[in-house]
Coordinates of C-alpha atoms in Angstrom, one line a residue:
M1 CA 153.3 96.0 157.0
G2 CA 150.0 97.7 157.5
N3 CA 147.0 97.8 155.2
G4 CA 148.7 100.1 152.8
T5 CA 151.4 97.6 151.7
S6 CA 151.0 95.0 149.1
I7 CA 151.1 92.2 151.7
G8 CA 148.7 94.0 153.9
R9 CA 146.1 94.2 151.1
V10 CA 146.2 90.5 150.3
R11 CA 146.5 89.2 153.9
G12 CA 143.7 86.6 154.4
L13 CA 143.0 86.3 150.7
G14 CA 145.5 83.5 150.0
S15 CA 145.1 79.8 149.4
A16 CA 142.5 78.0 151.4
H17 CA 144.7 74.9 151.3
E18 CA 141.8 72.7 150.1
G19 CA 143.0 72.1 146.5
A20 CA 145.6 69.5 147.4
H21 CA 143.1 67.3 149.3
H22 CA 140.6 67.6 146.4
W23 CA 143.2 66.7 143.9
L24 CA 144.4 63.7 145.9
L25 CA 140.8 62.4 146.3
Q26 CA 140.3 62.6 142.5
R27 CA 143.5 60.7 141.9
F28 CA 142.7 58.0 144.5
T29 CA 139.2 57.5 143.1
A30 CA 140.7 57.3 139.6
I31 CA 143.1 54.6 140.7
G32 CA 140.2 52.8 142.4
N33 CA 138.1 53.0 139.3
L34 CA 141.0 51.5 137.2
V35 CA 141.6 48.6 139.6
L36 CA 137.9 47.8 140.0
M37 CA 137.2 48.1 136.2
L38 CA 140.1 45.8 135.5
F39 CA 138.7 43.2 138.0
L40 CA 135.2 43.6 136.4
A41 CA 136.6 43.1 132.8
V42 CA 138.7 40.1 133.7
S43 CA 135.9 38.5 135.8
L44 CA 133.3 39.0 133.0
A45 CA 135.7 37.7 130.4
L46 CA 136.2 34.5 132.3
L47 CA 132.5 33.7 132.4
P48 CA 131.4 30.8 130.3
D49 CA 128.5 32.7 128.7
Y50 CA 126.8 36.1 129.1
S51 CA 123.2 35.0 129.7
Y52 CA 121.2 36.8 132.4
G53 CA 121.3 33.8 134.7
T54 CA 125.1 33.5 134.5
V55 CA 125.8 37.1 135.0
A56 CA 123.2 37.5 137.8
G57 CA 124.7 34.4 139.5
W58 CA 128.2 35.8 139.2
A59 CA 127.0 39.2 140.6
A60 CA 125.3 37.5 143.5
Q61 CA 128.5 36.1 144.8
T62 CA 130.2 38.0 147.7
V63 CA 133.4 39.2 146.1
P64 CA 131.9 40.4 142.8
A65 CA 129.0 42.1 144.6
T66 CA 131.4 43.9 146.9
A67 CA 133.6 44.9 144.0
L68 CA 130.6 46.2 142.1
A69 CA 129.4 48.2 145.1
L70 CA 132.8 49.7 145.6
L71 CA 133.0 50.5 141.9
I72 CA 129.6 52.3 142.0
I73 CA 130.7 54.4 145.0
S74 CA 134.1 55.2 143.5
V75 CA 132.7 56.2 140.0
F76 CA 130.0 58.5 141.4
W77 CA 132.4 60.1 143.9
H78 CA 134.9 60.6 141.1
A79 CA 132.3 62.1 138.8
R80 CA 131.0 64.4 141.6
L81 CA 134.6 65.7 142.3
G82 CA 135.3 66.4 138.7
L83 CA 132.0 68.1 138.0
Q84 CA 132.3 70.2 141.1
V85 CA 135.6 71.6 139.8
L86 CA 133.9 72.3 136.5
I87 CA 131.0 74.2 138.2
E88 CA 133.4 76.1 140.5
D89 CA 135.5 77.2 137.5
Y90 CA 132.7 78.2 135.1
V91 CA 129.6 79.1 137.1
H92 CA 130.3 82.6 138.5
T93 CA 126.9 83.7 140.0
P94 CA 126.8 82.6 143.7
G95 CA 123.1 81.5 143.5
N96 CA 123.6 79.6 140.3
K97 CA 126.7 78.0 141.6
F98 CA 124.9 76.9 144.8
A99 CA 122.0 75.5 142.7
C100 CA 124.3 73.6 140.4
I101 CA 126.3 72.1 143.2
A102 CA 123.1 71.1 145.0
A103 CA 121.8 69.5 141.9
L104 CA 125.1 67.7 141.3
N105 CA 125.1 66.3 144.9
L106 CA 121.5 65.2 144.5
A107 CA 122.3 63.4 141.2
A108 CA 125.5 61.8 142.5
I109 CA 123.9 60.5 145.7
G110 CA 120.7 59.4 143.9
G111 CA 122.6 57.6 141.2
G112 CA 124.9 55.9 143.7
V113 CA 122.0 54.8 145.9
F114 CA 120.2 53.5 142.9
G115 CA 123.2 51.5 141.8
L116 CA 123.8 50.1 145.4
V117 CA 120.2 49.1 145.8
S118 CA 120.3 47.3 142.4
I119 CA 123.4 45.4 143.4
A120 CA 121.9 44.5 146.8
R121 CA 118.8 43.2 145.2
I122 CA 120.8 41.0 142.8
A123 CA 123.2 39.9 145.6
L124 CA 120.4 39.1 148.0
G125 CA 118.4 37.1 145.5
G126 CA 115.6 39.6 144.9
I127 CA 116.0 39.3 141.2
S128 CA 116.0 35.9 139.5

């Protein structure tokens, strides 16, 4: 089995064994999104009214604020994973692929941090 055989030509070019981990992360974040969105929908449906004070007061409580923070993390992580696959499949030039993934990471981290800071401001009483 030297370099002249079929197996010798493809040796080292097989699967990187990264796809299963990525696939599982996407499924776990999807399940987390479903559970947290269900909690959000039920919690909001049980509020007596939807005025700013009522919703801000609800979001300032510990459990809803934690659930909202987890939802923000899960949604942005899930979106980043899905868009990364899209970029890897359809952007073929290495420089463009790097730039797209760098922009994706910046947008995902920036959006997630913005959402978390917003929830923290509401939960800590910075917005009334």
